[in-house]
PDB file of C-alpha atoms in Angstrom:
ATOM      1  CA  MET A   1       8.952  15.991   9.751  1.00  0.00           C
ATOM      2  CA  ARG A   2       5.645  16.991   8.184  1.00  0.00           C
ATOM      3  CA  SER A   3       5.903  14.577   5.173  1.00  0.00           C
ATOM      4  CA  VAL A   4       6.563  11.790   7.340  1.00  0.00           C
ATOM      5  CA  MET A   5       3.351  12.368   9.399  1.00  0.00           C
ATOM      6  CA  GLU A   6       1.492  12.927   6.058  1.00  0.00           C
ATOM      7  CA  ALA A   7       2.911   9.535   4.646  1.00  0.00           C
ATOM      8  CA  LEU A   8       1.716   7.608   7.920  1.00  0.00           C
ATOM      9  CA  LYS A   9      -1.643   9.230   7.806  1.00  0.00           C
ATOM     10  CA  ASP A  10      -2.015   8.162   4.135  1.00  0.00           C
ATOM     11  CA  ASN A  11      -0.955   4.788   4.690  1.00  0.00           C
ATOM     12  CA  PHE A  12      -3.392   4.275   7.598  1.00  0.00           C
ATOM     13  CA  ASN A  13      -6.217   5.543   5.335  1.00  0.00           C
ATOM     14  CA  LYS A  14      -5.354   3.446   2.359  1.00  0.00           C
ATOM     15  CA  THR A  15      -3.924   0.210   3.801  1.00  0.00           C
ATOM     16  CA  LEU A  16      -5.483   0.093   7.331  1.00  0.00           C
ATOM     17  CA  ASN A  17      -9.135  -0.143   6.893  1.00  0.00           C
ATOM     18  CA  ILE A  18     -11.920  -2.287   8.075  1.00  0.00           C
ATOM     19  CA  ARG A  19     -13.973  -1.144   5.260  1.00  0.00           C
ATOM     20  CA  THR A  20     -13.210  -1.928   1.767  1.00  0.00           C
ATOM     21  CA  ALA A  21     -12.819   0.373  -1.065  1.00  0.00           C
ATOM     22  CA  PRO A  22     -11.648  -0.183  -4.890  1.00  0.00           C
ATOM     23  CA  GLY A  23      -8.938   2.674  -3.989  1.00  0.00           C
ATOM     24  CA  SER A  24      -7.456   0.256  -1.119  1.00  0.00           C
ATOM     25  CA  LEU A  25      -5.921  -1.867  -3.929  1.00  0.00           C
ATOM     26  CA  ASP A  26      -4.291   1.064  -5.690  1.00  0.00           C
ATOM     27  CA  HIS A  27      -1.168   1.193  -3.812  1.00  0.00           C
ATOM     28  CA  ILE A  28      -0.292  -2.260  -4.577  1.00  0.00           C
ATOM     29  CA  THR A  29       2.978  -2.441  -6.708  1.00  0.00           C
ATOM     30  CA  VAL A  30       3.107  -4.990  -9.583  1.00  0.00           C
ATOM     31  CA  VAL A  31       6.643  -6.167 -10.817  1.00  0.00           C
ATOM     32  CA  THR A  32       6.181  -6.706 -14.751  1.00  0.00           C
ATOM     33  CA  ALA A  33       8.614  -6.992 -17.427  1.00  0.00           C
ATOM     34  CA  ASP A  34       8.584  -2.982 -17.942  1.00  0.00           C
ATOM     35  CA  GLY A  35       9.485  -2.567 -14.260  1.00  0.00           C
ATOM     36  CA  LYS A  36       7.210  -1.843 -11.002  1.00  0.00           C
ATOM     37  CA  LEU A  37       3.769  -0.194 -11.777  1.00  0.00           C
ATOM     38  CA  ALA A  38       1.007   0.491  -9.661  1.00  0.00           C
ATOM     39  CA  LEU A  39      -2.106  -1.847  -9.831  1.00  0.00           C
ATOM     40  CA  ASN A  40      -4.455   0.855 -10.891  1.00  0.00           C
ATOM     41  CA  HIS A  41      -2.240   1.831 -13.741  1.00  0.00           C
ATOM     42  CA  ILE A  42      -2.597  -1.671 -15.429  1.00  0.00           C
ATOM     43  CA  GLY A  43      -5.860  -3.126 -14.493  1.00  0.00           C
ATOM     44  CA  GLN A  44      -9.425  -1.381 -13.980  1.00  0.00           C
ATOM     45  CA  ILE A  45     -10.457  -1.837 -10.290  1.00  0.00           C
ATOM     46  CA  SER A  46     -13.962  -1.821  -9.316  1.00  0.00           C
ATOM     47  CA  MET A  47     -16.546  -2.988  -6.629  1.00  0.00           C
ATOM     48  CA  LYS A  48     -18.976  -5.369  -7.356  1.00  0.00           C
ATOM     49  CA  SER A  49     -20.153  -5.804  -3.959  1.00  0.00           C
ATOM     50  CA  PRO A  50     -18.762  -5.119  -0.219  1.00  0.00           C
ATOM     51  CA  GLN A  51     -17.539  -8.426  -0.389  1.00  0.00           C
ATOM     52  CA  LEU A  52     -16.016  -8.452  -3.920  1.00  0.00           C
ATOM     53  CA  ILE A  53     -13.359  -6.405  -5.781  1.00  0.00           C
ATOM     54  CA  LEU A  54     -12.847  -6.848  -9.549  1.00  0.00           C
ATOM     55  CA  VAL A  55      -9.707  -5.848 -11.414  1.00  0.00           C
ATOM     56  CA  ASN A  56     -10.058  -5.994 -15.210  1.00  0.00           C
ATOM     57  CA  MET A  57      -6.673  -6.723 -16.916  1.00  0.00           C
ATOM     58  CA  ALA A  58      -7.727  -6.856 -20.642  1.00  0.00           C
ATOM     59  CA  ASN A  59      -5.320  -3.974 -21.348  1.00  0.00           C
ATOM     60  CA  PHE A  60      -2.586  -5.950 -20.092  1.00  0.00           C
ATOM     61  CA  PRO A  61      -3.383  -9.644 -20.039  1.00  0.00           C
ATOM     62  CA  GLU A  62       0.182 -10.545 -19.588  1.00  0.00           C
ATOM     63  CA  CYS A  63       0.389  -9.334 -15.905  1.00  0.00           C
ATOM     64  CA  THR A  64      -2.316 -10.991 -14.723  1.00  0.00           C
ATOM     65  CA  ALA A  65      -0.338 -13.584 -13.060  1.00  0.00           C
ATOM     66  CA  ALA A  66       1.961 -10.805 -11.613  1.00  0.00           C
ATOM     67  CA  ALA A  67      -1.065  -8.875 -10.355  1.00  0.00           C
ATOM     68  CA  ILE A  68      -2.269 -11.784  -8.656  1.00  0.00           C
ATOM     69  CA  LYS A  69       1.154 -12.312  -6.892  1.00  0.00           C
ATOM     70  CA  ALA A  70       1.387  -8.658  -6.048  1.00  0.00           C
ATOM     71  CA  ILE A  71      -2.552  -8.942  -4.555  1.00  0.00           C
ATOM     72  CA  ARG A  72      -1.443 -12.275  -2.637  1.00  0.00           C
ATOM     73  CA  GLU A  73       1.791 -10.589  -1.182  1.00  0.00           C
ATOM     74  CA  SER A  74       0.210  -7.262  -0.400  1.00  0.00           C
ATOM     75  CA  GLY A  75      -0.138  -7.988   3.381  1.00  0.00           C
ATOM     76  CA  MET A  76      -4.102  -7.440   3.158  1.00  0.00           C
ATOM     77  CA  ASN A  77      -5.145 -11.139   3.824  1.00  0.00           C
ATOM     78  CA  LEU A  78      -6.579 -11.413  -0.052  1.00  0.00           C
ATOM     79  CA  ASN A  79      -6.730 -14.521  -2.073  1.00  0.00           C
ATOM     80  CA  PRO A  80      -7.485 -13.837  -5.596  1.00  0.00           C
ATOM     81  CA  GLU A  81      -9.320 -15.962  -8.045  1.00  0.00           C
ATOM     82  CA  VAL A  82      -8.773 -15.668 -11.969  1.00  0.00           C
ATOM     83  CA  GLU A  83     -11.502 -15.644 -14.636  1.00  0.00           C
ATOM     84  CA  GLY A  84      -9.384 -15.278 -17.992  1.00  0.00           C
ATOM     85  CA  THR A  85      -8.323 -11.467 -17.882  1.00  0.00           C
ATOM     86  CA  LEU A  86     -10.819 -10.868 -14.631  1.00  0.00           C
ATOM     87  CA  ILE A  87      -9.203 -11.043 -11.178  1.00  0.00           C
ATOM     88  CA  ARG A  88     -11.977 -11.618  -8.392  1.00  0.00           C
ATOM     89  CA  VAL A  89     -10.867 -10.526  -5.116  1.00  0.00           C
ATOM     90  CA  PRO A  90     -13.069 -11.657  -2.475  1.00  0.00           C
ATOM     91  CA  ILE A  91     -12.875  -9.764   0.563  1.00  0.00           C
ATOM     92  CA  PRO A  92     -12.546 -11.961   3.709  1.00  0.00           C
ATOM     93  CA  LYS A  93     -15.257 -11.120   6.702  1.00  0.00           C
ATOM     94  CA  VAL A  94     -13.531  -8.868   9.368  1.00  0.00           C
ATOM     95  CA  THR A  95     -12.456 -11.178  12.244  1.00  0.00           C
ATOM     96  CA  ARG A  96     -10.762 -10.263  15.789  1.00  0.00           C
ATOM     97  CA  GLU A  97      -7.599 -11.950  14.558  1.00  0.00           C
ATOM     98  CA  HIS A  98      -7.504  -9.929  11.523  1.00  0.00           C
ATOM     99  CA  ARG A  99      -8.230  -6.681  13.247  1.00  0.00           C
ATOM    100  CA  GLU A 100      -5.230  -7.601  15.638  1.00  0.00           C
ATOM    101  CA  MET A 101      -3.311  -8.194  12.489  1.00  0.00           C
ATOM    102  CA  LEU A 102      -4.342  -4.609  11.202  1.00  0.00           C
ATOM    103  CA  VAL A 103      -3.119  -3.184  14.676  1.00  0.00           C
ATOM    104  CA  LYS A 104       0.203  -4.775  14.462  1.00  0.00           C
ATOM    105  CA  LEU A 105       0.721  -3.361  10.892  1.00  0.00           C
ATOM    106  CA  ALA A 106      -0.298   0.122  12.210  1.00  0.00           C
ATOM    107  CA  LYS A 107       2.334  -0.257  14.787  1.00  0.00           C
ATOM    108  CA  GLN A 108       5.041  -1.469  12.356  1.00  0.00           C
ATOM    109  CA  ASN A 109       4.037   1.287  10.242  1.00  0.00           C
ATOM    110  CA  THR A 110       4.310   3.802  12.955  1.00  0.00           C
ATOM    111  CA  ASN A 111       7.734   2.549  13.860  1.00  0.00           C
ATOM    112  CA  LYS A 112       9.126   2.965   9.989  1.00  0.00           C
ATOM    113  CA  ALA A 113       7.851   6.501  10.320  1.00  0.00           C
ATOM    114  CA  LYS A 114       9.833   7.247  13.537  1.00  0.00           C
ATOM    115  CA  GLU A 115      12.594   5.654  12.053  1.00  0.00           C
ATOM    116  CA  ASN A 116      12.191   7.978   8.979  1.00  0.00           C
ATOM    117  CA  LEU A 117      11.845  10.969  11.230  1.00  0.00           C
ATOM    118  CA  ARG A 118      14.964  10.106  13.396  1.00  0.00           C
ATOM    119  CA  LYS A 119      16.923  10.118   9.804  1.00  0.00           C
ATOM    120  CA  VAL A 120      15.223  13.688   9.187  1.00  0.00           C
ATOM    121  CA  ARG A 121      16.449  15.085  12.429  1.00  0.00           C
ATOM    122  CA  THR A 122      20.023  13.248  12.218  1.00  0.00           C
ATOM    123  CA  ASN A 123      20.134  15.160   8.733  1.00  0.00           C
ATOM    124  CA  ALA A 124      19.116  18.295   9.954  1.00  0.00           C
ATOM    125  CA  MET A 125      21.870  18.322  12.873  1.00  0.00           C
ATOM    126  CA  ASN A 126      24.471  17.428  10.569  1.00  0.00           C
ATOM    127  CA  LYS A 127      23.767  20.276   8.014  1.00  0.00           C
ATOM    128  CA  LEU A 128      23.730  22.543  11.048  1.00  0.00           C
ATOM    129  CA  LYS A 129      26.928  20.921  12.488  1.00  0.00           C
ATOM    130  CA  LYS A 130      28.443  21.850   8.991  1.00  0.00           C
ATOM    131  CA  SER A 131      27.570  25.530   9.273  1.00  0.00           C
ATOM    132  CA  LYS A 132      29.410  25.906  12.774  1.00  0.00           C
ATOM    133  CA  ASP A 133      32.090  28.069  11.105  1.00  0.00           C
ATOM    134  CA  LYS A 134      29.303  30.560   9.712  1.00  0.00           C
ATOM    135  CA  THR A 135      27.145  30.930  13.025  1.00  0.00           C
ATOM    136  CA  SER A 136      27.839  31.347  16.756  1.00  0.00           C
ATOM    137  CA  GLU A 137      27.842  28.172  19.126  1.00  0.00           C
ATOM    138  CA  ASP A 138      24.690  29.965  20.961  1.00  0.00           C
ATOM    139  CA  THR A 139      22.486  30.144  17.894  1.00  0.00           C
ATOM    140  CA  ILE A 140      23.674  26.233  16.786  1.00  0.00           C
ATOM    141  CA  ARG A 141      22.528  24.871  20.430  1.00  0.00           C
ATOM    142  CA  LEU A 142      19.583  26.909  20.083  1.00  0.00           C
ATOM    143  CA  ILE A 143      18.791  25.301  16.764  1.00  0.00           C
ATOM    144  CA  GLU A 144      19.378  22.107  18.003  1.00  0.00           C
ATOM    145  CA  LYS A 145      16.992  22.459  20.724  1.00  0.00           C
ATOM    146  CA  GLN A 146      14.430  23.537  18.043  1.00  0.00           C
ATOM    147  CA  ILE A 147      15.056  20.355  15.927  1.00  0.00           C
ATOM    148  CA  SER A 148      14.738  18.105  19.058  1.00  0.00           C
ATOM    149  CA  GLN A 149      11.670  19.699  20.208  1.00  0.00           C
ATOM    150  CA  MET A 150      10.129  19.418  16.574  1.00  0.00           C
ATOM    151  CA  ALA A 151      11.004  15.631  16.318  1.00  0.00           C
ATOM    152  CA  ASP A 152       9.758  15.068  19.829  1.00  0.00           C
ATOM    153  CA  ASP A 153       6.673  16.750  19.235  1.00  0.00           C
ATOM    154  CA  THR A 154       6.324  14.871  15.840  1.00  0.00           C
ATOM    155  CA  VAL A 155       6.699  11.500  17.528  1.00  0.00           C
ATOM    156  CA  ALA A 156       3.960  12.329  20.063  1.00  0.00           C
ATOM    157  CA  GLU A 157       1.688  13.135  17.069  1.00  0.00           C
ATOM    158  CA  LEU A 158       2.644   9.675  15.677  1.00  0.00           C
ATOM    159  CA  ASP A 159       1.724   8.239  18.834  1.00  0.00           C
ATOM    160  CA  ARG A 160      -1.394   9.688  19.236  1.00  0.00           C
ATOM    161  CA  HIS A 161      -2.516   8.520  15.572  1.00  0.00           C
ATOM    162  CA  LEU A 162      -1.105   5.107  16.405  1.00  0.00           C
ATOM    163  CA  ALA A 163      -3.495   5.084  19.599  1.00  0.00           C
ATOM    164  CA  ALA A 164      -6.832   6.677  17.393  1.00  0.00           C
ATOM    165  CA  LYS A 165      -6.360   4.208  14.846  1.00  0.00           C
ATOM    166  CA  THR A 166      -5.909   1.078  17.325  1.00  0.00           C
ATOM    167  CA  LYS A 167      -9.190   2.273  18.910  1.00  0.00           C
ATOM    168  CA  GLU A 168     -10.576   2.428  15.523  1.00  0.00           C
ATOM    169  CA  LEU A 169      -9.509  -1.051  14.383  1.00  0.00           C
ATOM    170  CA  LEU A 170     -10.643  -2.946  17.567  1.00  0.00           C
ATOM    171  CA  GLY A 171     -13.757  -1.148  18.092  1.00  0.00           C
TER     172      GLY A 171
END
């Protein structure tokens, strides 16, 4: 359950930001002939200015087209431009619509985290039911209550993080 929480926090910090950092493109996965690779593994990412990120694809020029496609489809509202093996990624001004889109993405990510949490809870309950012959029913009921309480607490924490992120994004 903690890992679900940490994954959501990490996702919020990496992808749902108003401010831009070179690390904001690190998580983008590029599909190449060799398989799926992170953008920062096949290209050098650097900030030229707060409004422009450069991705140097000199080491893997054959992956330039795939990298552009991955950046466009990242859901970050980016439109990269190419100059040989250099990809220029102009950062759009943050509009109210963009902020609202980021809030929408935050809600989607939170719902995915809740789904993952439910899966973790279900797996824990199933493991508990399999051990019925080894433990008493009272102990099993007690542990079931504890698992449910932990899941409920984590859902409440997920909702708190979503509320804080929404407030941060909308200003």
